[in-house]
Amino acid sequence: MARRCEFLRKFLFLLQRKQLERDLQEEIEGHLWRKAEKNVSAGMSREAAYASARRQLGNLTRHREESRTSWGFPLLESIVQDTRYGLRVLGNAPGFATVAILTLALGIGASSAIFSITNAVLLRPLPYKDSPRLVHVWGKSARFPEFSMGMSYPDAEDLRAKARSFETVAWYRSGNLVLTGAGEPEQAPVAAVSSDFLRLFSVQPALGSGFQPDDYEMKNGRVILLGYGLWQRRFAADSSIVGRTVTFDGVPYTVTGVLPKDFSYADIDALVPLIPKAEEKTKRENWMFFTLAKMRPSVSARTAQAEADSFQAGLAQAYPKEESDSRLEVQPLLAAAVNGDTTTQLATLVGAVSFLLLIGCANVSNLILSRSVQRQREIALRAALGASRARILRQLLIESLVLALTGGVAGMALASIGIRAFRVLSPPTFSRLSEIRFEPVVALIALLVACAAGIICGLAPALHTSRADLNLALKERSAFTSLTHRFSLRSFLVVAEVSLALALLTGSALLVQSLARLMKVDTGFRTDHLLTAQIEMSPTRYASEDARRLFIQRIFEALRAEPQFRGVALANNSLLTHMTAVMSFDPELIGIHEKPTPLEAKSVSPGFFEALNIPMLAGRGFTDRDVKGSPPVVVISQSLAKRFYPAQEPLGKVFKVGTDPADAFQVVGVVADTRDIHLGQKLQPQVYFPILQDPYNGMSVMVRSGADPLTLVRLLQQRVWSVDKDQPLTHVNSMSEVIANSVAEPRFKTWLLSAFAAAGLALTLIGIYGVISYSVNQRARELGIRLALGAQSGDVLGLVLKQGLGMAVTGAGIGVLGSLALMRLLATQLYGIKPTDPLTLAGSAMLLLVVAVCASYIPARRATKADPMIALRAE
Amino acid sequence: MVRTASKNDLLPGTLDMLILQTLTRGQMHGYGIAQHIQEISEEILQVEEGSLYPALQRLLVKGWVKAEWGTSDNNRRARYYTLTSAGRKQLGIEAENFDRMVQAIARVMQTA
């Protein structure tokens, strides 16, 4: 209580400082006057009376100072004082301040942008209520270990009934709705959800209501819950939509409500009740319903996993045939939302940006250090006048903090720009991209980084300087003796900078080469002048296999009839989009003693190989006669032929995918291998089926053009819509764009890392330049003497260059060793180049040495121009 | 710097106590307080008069004394200090501490 009053009074005193000052002054003058009057009346002369009175009062300045101290907050005030002094000092050295602040702004801006992106992507909870408690329950089959599947309908129902770890279990199946009517037909992702789906996310519709139990039995016909985006886009945000009937895919739905604006899950545009088919309700091996669960508040993911394991063990016991080679995997929603690529990319970027920040700090440390050497006498003077070591240390630290915070504010602006640029430039596959924005936390991170940088940058020089020997420093020129010591710290910082920069350089050089090699990969087919699009057939309108076959046939004919399309190819899968269909193939079926192996399987149209320029090595491709009812045929790839038909002619041989007679195909052709999943893939054995014998409900359309393929978009749409005017075409793009998109992630990462490396290199250049020119200044006398004694300017040049080169070589040596260890972390992100590639390492080291020579050359030239007389006279 | 003890060296912290004690007689200005301390102590405790003022500021901040401007006997403005109740309490504490210390010193001196 008393302390609080005292604080309050001090605060009030602070506000009336001038009044207090005047009161004290008048009071002391009054005292003096009374004292003097008394002396006068005791018989002294007026002059002597005053002098004596003043003597008795003592050191008035000190008393006034002391009084002031008791009024205020002395520590705070001296900090304010130091800060003001620091600002003044910086103002007097604008060149130094600009370089230091820009360096820090660069380091702080880049690192706080990357750190906050990392925070937003990897650490911040997903935007759902209680999101840490939300998990996926994936089905994993031993047969396809790399795929995450859902659960079967009865398994999910059992899980909901039995699992005690979960308070809510919901599952869904995703599909597409075709939106027709005004404008072009559009395809919208939709999820058929079980009854607890919205409850799991604690979401209430913004308009209308969720699904009622009746809706799951279709008592009131089909119902739909519109997503906010779809409602805005397609229904002009009409709030009278609730209760009305809308038609999708020729099927009427009653709108029960609209989802809130801030709810999104997996880009779904609308929800419908999940009404399973009769066989889905009982079929246990049908693992196609993606399952979500909300754990009870005190349950950990580990406990939930343990329960899922025992749940699955129970199922395996009850249904050994269907359930024994599967297991369930509980994965928090956040972990699933961020893909592994994003995590490794962010890790790479965080590493790179930390290096950049460290280089920046080393540089600023060096700058402060060389300045503090110039200020040695000033500091020694302060110490001589009674400033304590702590006070000087504090003063120097405050100066570097002032520098760092100014850099931090500039860095914050840079970070804000950087984050915006990141959102625009980063590949769309980057997880949670839309959630990245400039936030207060960025400012906080920037300031924290700035303070840390300030302390790191300031501490070493401050400790060094405050230890300075008073006597030596005060004597003109004697600072020379302590120079070697201080110089070694500066050299150490430069060496550290060089080695960090080398690591950055090597990393970016590896990524650049990897990207270049990836772009030069031979895909095995012609990718230029190719327009591609995706067609998803509506399951209601093309329900039967015959309907699908007929549709594919008509599309193919409509496209082939267009003279501007120089080639037409259909396939059930798009090319170079990281997707493929894989089938498990047992070589024993054709008499080869090998384990079952995955094959890349594709259903393609007649003319596929010709349109894509895939060399036909033997036999024929598919023709119009390879339809339903004609003999089942396949075309195999060269590597499949070599591996499973060794030393024999594969044409005419039988290829079997099962024991059933319908699973036997005749090999009619052999084609060259292609890379059509993604550029960096290994070659895999491939098998092609005729699309008209094996129709899927989706297909990829490719047409070859004479001119820019994008000029044919309209024509392609018209041809498709001439067959079915309500058929949406999605992913319309040229193949070269598709390829560019498929390497968007590595390209973006490479670009960023190269920018960091370039910045690191520039900072290192400045660092070396700074140290060498400082040392040339300090050695002016020595160099002058050398010149006077007959040294050639070449000798002096060599002497100085050797010094710069010496630091660079040491740094590069350490950097090479460090890179050898560090680049292993990049191994998974590299294509066609080893992380320890000696040429890359040597090249990066050479580049750094060249930079070091350039940075030393300018001060070295200056050294040779040193006039020996001036240097000697300065003595 | 070598310091020799002189007669006006006070025990640290005692100046505050002396001021508070002096003010128990009623409100006084700075000059008056200095005069009083010197007269009562028969000129042994010669406070460096200037140091009175930082001490008074300290006491003001602590809330142990109050100050207001008034007119002194010779018609000149002077700042008069009054003891507050908090100051009276503080004086009690300090006087007690002082007594204890003096007794302790006295005991040491006797046994020596």
Coordinates of C-alpha atoms in Angstrom, one line a residue, chain A residues 472-832:
Chain A
L472 CA 46.3 2.8 -22.8
A473 CA 43.3 4.0 -24.5
L474 CA 43.6 7.6 -23.3
K475 CA 47.1 7.8 -24.5
E476 CA 47.1 8.8 -28.2
R477 CA 47.8 5.8 -30.5
S478 CA 48.4 3.2 -27.8
A479 CA 45.1 1.5 -28.7
F480 CA 47.4 -0.2 -31.2
T481 CA 48.5 -2.8 -28.6
S482 CA 45.1 -4.2 -27.9
L483 CA 44.3 -4.3 -31.5
T484 CA 45.4 -7.8 -32.3
H485 CA 43.1 -9.2 -29.8
R486 CA 40.1 -7.3 -31.0
F487 CA 41.0 -8.0 -34.6
S488 CA 40.8 -11.7 -34.0
L489 CA 37.1 -11.4 -32.9
R490 CA 36.4 -9.5 -36.1
S491 CA 38.1 -12.1 -38.2
F492 CA 36.2 -14.8 -36.4
L493 CA 32.9 -13.1 -37.2
V494 CA 33.9 -12.9 -40.9
V495 CA 35.0 -16.5 -40.9
A496 CA 31.6 -17.5 -39.4
E497 CA 29.9 -15.4 -42.0
V498 CA 31.8 -17.0 -44.9
S499 CA 31.0 -20.5 -43.7
L500 CA 27.3 -19.7 -43.2
A501 CA 27.1 -18.1 -46.6
L502 CA 28.8 -21.1 -48.2
A503 CA 26.2 -23.4 -46.7
L504 CA 23.4 -21.2 -48.1
L505 CA 25.1 -21.0 -51.4
T506 CA 25.7 -24.8 -51.6
G507 CA 22.1 -25.5 -50.6
S508 CA 20.6 -23.1 -53.2
A509 CA 23.1 -24.3 -55.9
L510 CA 22.0 -27.9 -55.2
L511 CA 18.3 -27.0 -55.5
V512 CA 18.9 -25.0 -58.7
Q513 CA 20.7 -27.9 -60.3
S514 CA 18.1 -30.3 -59.1
L515 CA 15.3 -28.2 -60.6
A516 CA 17.2 -27.8 -63.9
R517 CA 17.7 -31.6 -64.1
L518 CA 14.1 -32.1 -63.3
M519 CA 12.9 -29.8 -66.0
K520 CA 15.2 -31.5 -68.5
V521 CA 13.9 -35.0 -67.7
D522 CA 12.7 -36.9 -70.7
T523 CA 9.1 -37.8 -70.1
G524 CA 9.0 -40.2 -73.0
F525 CA 6.2 -38.3 -74.7
R526 CA 5.8 -34.9 -76.5
T527 CA 4.5 -32.3 -74.0
D528 CA 4.4 -29.2 -76.2
H529 CA 1.3 -28.1 -78.1
L530 CA -0.9 -30.3 -76.0
L531 CA -4.2 -29.1 -74.4
T532 CA -5.6 -31.2 -71.5
A533 CA -8.8 -31.2 -69.6
Q534 CA -10.6 -33.4 -67.1
I535 CA -14.1 -34.8 -67.6
E536 CA -16.0 -36.2 -64.6
M537 CA -19.1 -38.1 -65.6
S538 CA -22.2 -37.6 -63.5
P539 CA -23.0 -40.8 -61.6
T540 CA -26.7 -40.2 -62.0
R541 CA -26.8 -39.5 -65.7
Y542 CA -24.1 -42.0 -66.6
A543 CA -24.9 -44.6 -64.1
S544 CA -24.4 -47.7 -66.2
E545 CA -21.2 -49.0 -67.8
D546 CA -22.9 -48.9 -71.2
A547 CA -23.9 -45.2 -70.8
R548 CA -20.3 -44.3 -69.9
R549 CA -18.9 -46.3 -72.8
L550 CA -21.2 -44.6 -75.2
F551 CA -20.4 -41.2 -73.8
I552 CA -16.7 -41.8 -74.1
Q553 CA -17.1 -43.0 -77.7
R554 CA -19.2 -40.0 -78.7
I555 CA -16.7 -37.5 -77.1
F556 CA -13.8 -39.2 -78.8
E557 CA -15.6 -39.1 -82.2
A558 CA -16.6 -35.4 -81.7
L559 CA -13.0 -34.5 -81.0
R560 CA -11.5 -36.5 -83.7
A561 CA -13.8 -34.9 -86.3
E562 CA -12.3 -31.5 -85.5
P563 CA -9.6 -30.7 -88.1
Q564 CA -7.8 -28.3 -85.8
F565 CA -7.0 -31.1 -83.3
R566 CA -4.0 -32.9 -84.8
G567 CA -4.3 -35.7 -82.4
V568 CA -6.8 -36.8 -79.8
A569 CA -6.0 -39.0 -76.7
L570 CA -8.3 -40.0 -73.9
A571 CA -7.1 -41.7 -70.7
N572 CA -8.7 -42.5 -67.4
N573 CA -6.0 -40.6 -65.6
S574 CA -4.5 -37.2 -66.0
L575 CA -0.8 -37.1 -66.8
L576 CA 2.0 -35.5 -64.7
T577 CA -0.3 -34.5 -61.8
H578 CA 1.2 -36.8 -59.2
M579 CA -1.7 -39.2 -59.7
T580 CA -1.9 -42.6 -61.2
A581 CA -3.8 -45.8 -61.0
V582 CA -1.8 -48.7 -59.7
M583 CA -2.7 -52.4 -59.9
S584 CA -1.1 -55.2 -58.0
F585 CA 0.3 -57.7 -60.5
D586 CA 1.3 -61.3 -59.6
P587 CA 4.0 -62.4 -62.1
E588 CA 3.4 -66.1 -61.1
L589 CA 0.2 -65.9 -63.3
I590 CA 2.4 -65.7 -66.4
G591 CA 5.0 -68.1 -65.1
I592 CA 7.6 -65.6 -63.7
H593 CA 8.8 -66.4 -60.2
E594 CA 8.7 -63.0 -58.6
K595 CA 6.7 -61.4 -55.8
P596 CA 3.6 -59.4 -56.7
T597 CA 4.5 -56.0 -57.8
P598 CA 2.6 -52.8 -58.5
L599 CA 2.1 -51.8 -62.1
E600 CA 1.0 -48.4 -63.5
A601 CA -2.2 -49.1 -65.2
K602 CA -4.0 -46.8 -67.7
S603 CA -7.1 -47.1 -69.9
V604 CA -6.5 -45.2 -73.1
S605 CA -8.3 -44.5 -76.4
P606 CA -7.3 -45.4 -79.9
G607 CA -4.6 -43.0 -81.1
F608 CA -3.3 -42.3 -77.6
F609 CA 0.3 -43.3 -78.4
E610 CA 0.3 -41.5 -81.7
A611 CA -1.2 -38.3 -80.3
L612 CA 1.4 -38.2 -77.5
N613 CA 4.3 -39.4 -79.7
I614 CA 5.0 -42.4 -77.5
P615 CA 7.3 -44.6 -79.7
M616 CA 5.6 -47.8 -80.7
L617 CA 8.4 -50.4 -80.4
A618 CA 6.5 -53.4 -81.6
G619 CA 3.0 -54.4 -82.6
R620 CA 0.1 -51.9 -82.7
G621 CA -1.7 -49.4 -80.5
F622 CA -5.5 -49.6 -79.9
T623 CA -8.0 -49.1 -82.7
D624 CA -11.7 -48.5 -83.0
R625 CA -12.1 -52.3 -83.1
D626 CA -10.9 -52.7 -79.5
V627 CA -14.3 -52.4 -78.0
K628 CA -16.5 -54.4 -75.7
G629 CA -17.0 -57.8 -77.1
S630 CA -13.8 -57.9 -79.1
P631 CA -10.8 -59.9 -77.8
P632 CA -9.4 -58.3 -74.6
V633 CA -6.0 -56.8 -75.4
V634 CA -3.2 -54.8 -73.7
V635 CA -0.2 -52.7 -74.7
I636 CA 2.7 -53.0 -72.4
S637 CA 5.7 -50.8 -71.8
Q638 CA 9.3 -51.7 -72.7
S639 CA 10.4 -52.2 -69.1
L640 CA 7.4 -54.5 -68.4
A641 CA 8.3 -56.5 -71.5
K642 CA 11.9 -56.8 -70.6
R643 CA 11.1 -57.8 -67.0
F644 CA 8.3 -60.2 -67.4
Y645 CA 8.8 -61.5 -71.0
P646 CA 12.6 -62.0 -70.9
A647 CA 14.3 -63.3 -74.0
Q648 CA 11.0 -63.8 -75.9
E649 CA 8.8 -61.9 -78.2
P650 CA 5.9 -60.5 -76.0
L651 CA 3.6 -59.9 -78.9
G652 CA 0.7 -62.3 -79.0
K653 CA 1.6 -63.6 -75.5
V654 CA -1.0 -63.7 -72.7
F655 CA -1.0 -61.1 -69.9
K656 CA -3.0 -62.1 -66.8
V657 CA -4.1 -60.0 -63.9
G658 CA -6.1 -62.8 -62.3
T659 CA -7.1 -66.4 -62.5
D660 CA -10.5 -65.6 -64.0
P661 CA -10.7 -66.1 -67.9
A662 CA -11.8 -62.5 -68.1
D663 CA -8.5 -61.4 -66.6
A664 CA -6.5 -62.7 -69.5
F665 CA -5.4 -60.3 -72.2
Q666 CA -3.4 -60.6 -75.4
V667 CA -0.4 -58.4 -75.7
V668 CA -0.7 -56.5 -79.0
G669 CA 1.9 -53.9 -78.7
V670 CA 5.0 -52.7 -76.9
V671 CA 5.6 -49.0 -76.3
A672 CA 8.5 -47.0 -74.9
D673 CA 8.5 -46.2 -71.2
T674 CA 7.1 -42.8 -70.0
R675 CA 7.2 -40.8 -66.9
D676 CA 3.7 -39.6 -66.5
I677 CA 3.0 -39.5 -62.8
H678 CA 5.6 -36.7 -62.1
L679 CA 8.9 -35.7 -63.5
G680 CA 11.0 -37.0 -60.6
Q681 CA 9.5 -40.5 -60.6
K682 CA 11.4 -43.7 -61.3
L683 CA 10.5 -45.6 -64.4
Q684 CA 7.9 -48.2 -63.6
P685 CA 6.4 -51.1 -65.6
Q686 CA 3.3 -49.9 -67.3
V687 CA 0.3 -51.6 -68.8
Y688 CA -2.4 -50.0 -71.1
F689 CA -6.0 -51.2 -71.5
P690 CA -8.4 -50.0 -74.2
I691 CA -10.7 -47.4 -72.6
L692 CA -13.7 -48.7 -74.5
Q693 CA -13.2 -52.1 -73.0
D694 CA -12.7 -50.6 -69.5
P695 CA -14.7 -47.4 -69.1
Y696 CA -14.3 -45.4 -66.0
N697 CA -16.5 -42.5 -64.9
G698 CA -13.7 -39.9 -65.3
M699 CA -11.3 -39.2 -68.0
S700 CA -8.6 -37.0 -69.1
V701 CA -8.8 -35.4 -72.6
M702 CA -5.6 -34.4 -74.5
V703 CA -5.7 -32.8 -77.9
R704 CA -2.6 -31.8 -79.9
S705 CA -2.6 -28.4 -81.5
G706 CA -0.7 -26.7 -84.3
A707 CA -0.5 -23.3 -82.5
D708 CA -0.6 -22.3 -78.8
P709 CA -2.8 -24.9 -77.2
L710 CA -4.6 -22.4 -75.1
T711 CA -6.2 -20.9 -78.2
L712 CA -8.1 -24.1 -78.6
V713 CA -9.9 -24.0 -75.2
R714 CA -13.1 -22.6 -76.6
L715 CA -13.1 -25.2 -79.4
L716 CA -12.6 -28.1 -77.0
Q717 CA -15.5 -26.9 -74.8
Q718 CA -17.8 -26.5 -77.8
R719 CA -17.0 -30.0 -79.1
V720 CA -17.6 -31.5 -75.6
W721 CA -20.8 -29.5 -75.1
S722 CA -22.0 -30.6 -78.5
V723 CA -22.2 -34.1 -77.1
D724 CA -23.6 -33.0 -73.7
K725 CA -24.2 -29.4 -73.0
D726 CA -24.3 -29.9 -69.2
Q727 CA -20.9 -31.7 -69.0
P728 CA -18.4 -29.6 -67.0
L729 CA -14.8 -29.5 -68.2
T730 CA -12.3 -29.0 -65.4
H731 CA -8.5 -28.5 -65.2
V732 CA -8.3 -27.1 -68.7
N733 CA -4.7 -26.3 -69.3
S734 CA -1.8 -26.7 -71.6
M735 CA 0.5 -29.6 -70.7
S736 CA 3.5 -27.3 -70.4
E737 CA 1.5 -25.4 -67.7
V738 CA 0.7 -28.7 -66.0
I739 CA 4.4 -29.5 -65.9
A740 CA 5.2 -26.0 -64.6
N741 CA 2.6 -26.6 -61.9
S742 CA 4.0 -30.0 -61.0
V743 CA 7.3 -28.4 -60.2
A744 CA 5.8 -25.3 -58.6
E745 CA 6.9 -26.4 -55.1
P746 CA 10.5 -27.1 -55.8
R747 CA 10.7 -24.0 -58.0
F748 CA 9.3 -21.8 -55.3
K749 CA 11.6 -23.2 -52.7
T750 CA 14.6 -22.9 -55.0
W751 CA 13.7 -19.3 -55.8
L752 CA 13.4 -18.4 -52.1
L753 CA 16.5 -20.2 -51.0
S754 CA 18.5 -18.5 -53.9
A755 CA 17.2 -15.1 -52.8
F756 CA 18.4 -15.9 -49.2
A757 CA 21.8 -17.1 -50.6
A758 CA 22.2 -14.0 -52.7
A759 CA 21.4 -11.8 -49.7
G760 CA 23.8 -13.8 -47.6
L761 CA 26.5 -13.4 -50.2
A762 CA 26.0 -9.7 -50.4
L763 CA 26.2 -9.4 -46.6
T764 CA 29.4 -11.4 -46.6
L765 CA 30.8 -9.1 -49.2
I766 CA 30.0 -6.1 -47.1
G767 CA 31.5 -7.9 -44.0
I768 CA 34.8 -8.8 -45.7
Y769 CA 35.0 -5.3 -47.2
G770 CA 34.4 -3.7 -43.8
V771 CA 37.0 -5.8 -42.0
I772 CA 39.7 -5.3 -44.6
S773 CA 39.2 -1.6 -45.0
Y774 CA 39.3 -1.2 -41.3
S775 CA 42.5 -3.2 -41.1
V776 CA 44.0 -1.1 -43.9
N777 CA 43.2 2.1 -42.0
Q778 CA 44.8 0.7 -38.8
R779 CA 47.8 -0.5 -40.7
A780 CA 48.3 2.7 -42.7
R781 CA 51.5 3.5 -40.8
E782 CA 52.9 0.0 -41.2
L783 CA 52.0 -0.1 -44.9
G784 CA 53.4 3.5 -45.4
I785 CA 56.7 2.4 -43.9
R786 CA 56.8 -0.7 -46.1
L787 CA 56.2 1.6 -49.2
A788 CA 58.8 4.0 -47.9
L789 CA 61.3 1.2 -47.5
G790 CA 60.8 0.3 -51.2
A791 CA 58.0 -2.3 -51.2
Q792 CA 56.2 -2.3 -54.6
S793 CA 52.5 -1.5 -54.7
G794 CA 52.0 -5.1 -55.9
D795 CA 53.5 -6.4 -52.7
V796 CA 51.2 -4.3 -50.5
L797 CA 48.2 -5.3 -52.7
G798 CA 49.2 -8.9 -52.2
L799 CA 49.6 -8.4 -48.5
V800 CA 46.1 -7.1 -48.1
L801 CA 44.5 -9.5 -50.5
K802 CA 46.1 -12.4 -48.6
Q803 CA 44.5 -11.2 -45.4
G804 CA 41.0 -11.2 -47.0
L805 CA 41.7 -14.5 -48.8
G806 CA 43.0 -16.0 -45.6
M807 CA 39.7 -15.4 -43.7
A808 CA 37.7 -16.5 -46.7
V809 CA 39.7 -19.8 -47.1
T810 CA 39.3 -20.6 -43.4
G811 CA 35.6 -19.8 -43.6
A812 CA 35.1 -21.8 -46.8
G813 CA 36.9 -24.8 -45.3
I814 CA 34.6 -24.8 -42.3
G815 CA 31.7 -24.1 -44.6
V816 CA 32.5 -27.1 -46.9
L817 CA 32.7 -29.4 -43.8
G818 CA 29.5 -28.0 -42.5
S819 CA 27.8 -28.3 -45.9
L820 CA 28.8 -31.9 -46.2
A821 CA 27.0 -32.6 -43.0
L822 CA 24.0 -30.3 -43.5
M823 CA 23.1 -31.0 -47.1
R824 CA 22.2 -34.5 -46.2
L825 CA 19.0 -32.9 -44.8
L826 CA 18.2 -31.8 -48.3
A827 CA 18.7 -35.3 -49.8
T828 CA 15.0 -36.1 -50.1
Q829 CA 14.4 -32.8 -51.9
L830 CA 17.0 -33.2 -54.6
Y831 CA 16.6 -34.8 -58.0
G832 CA 19.5 -36.2 -59.9

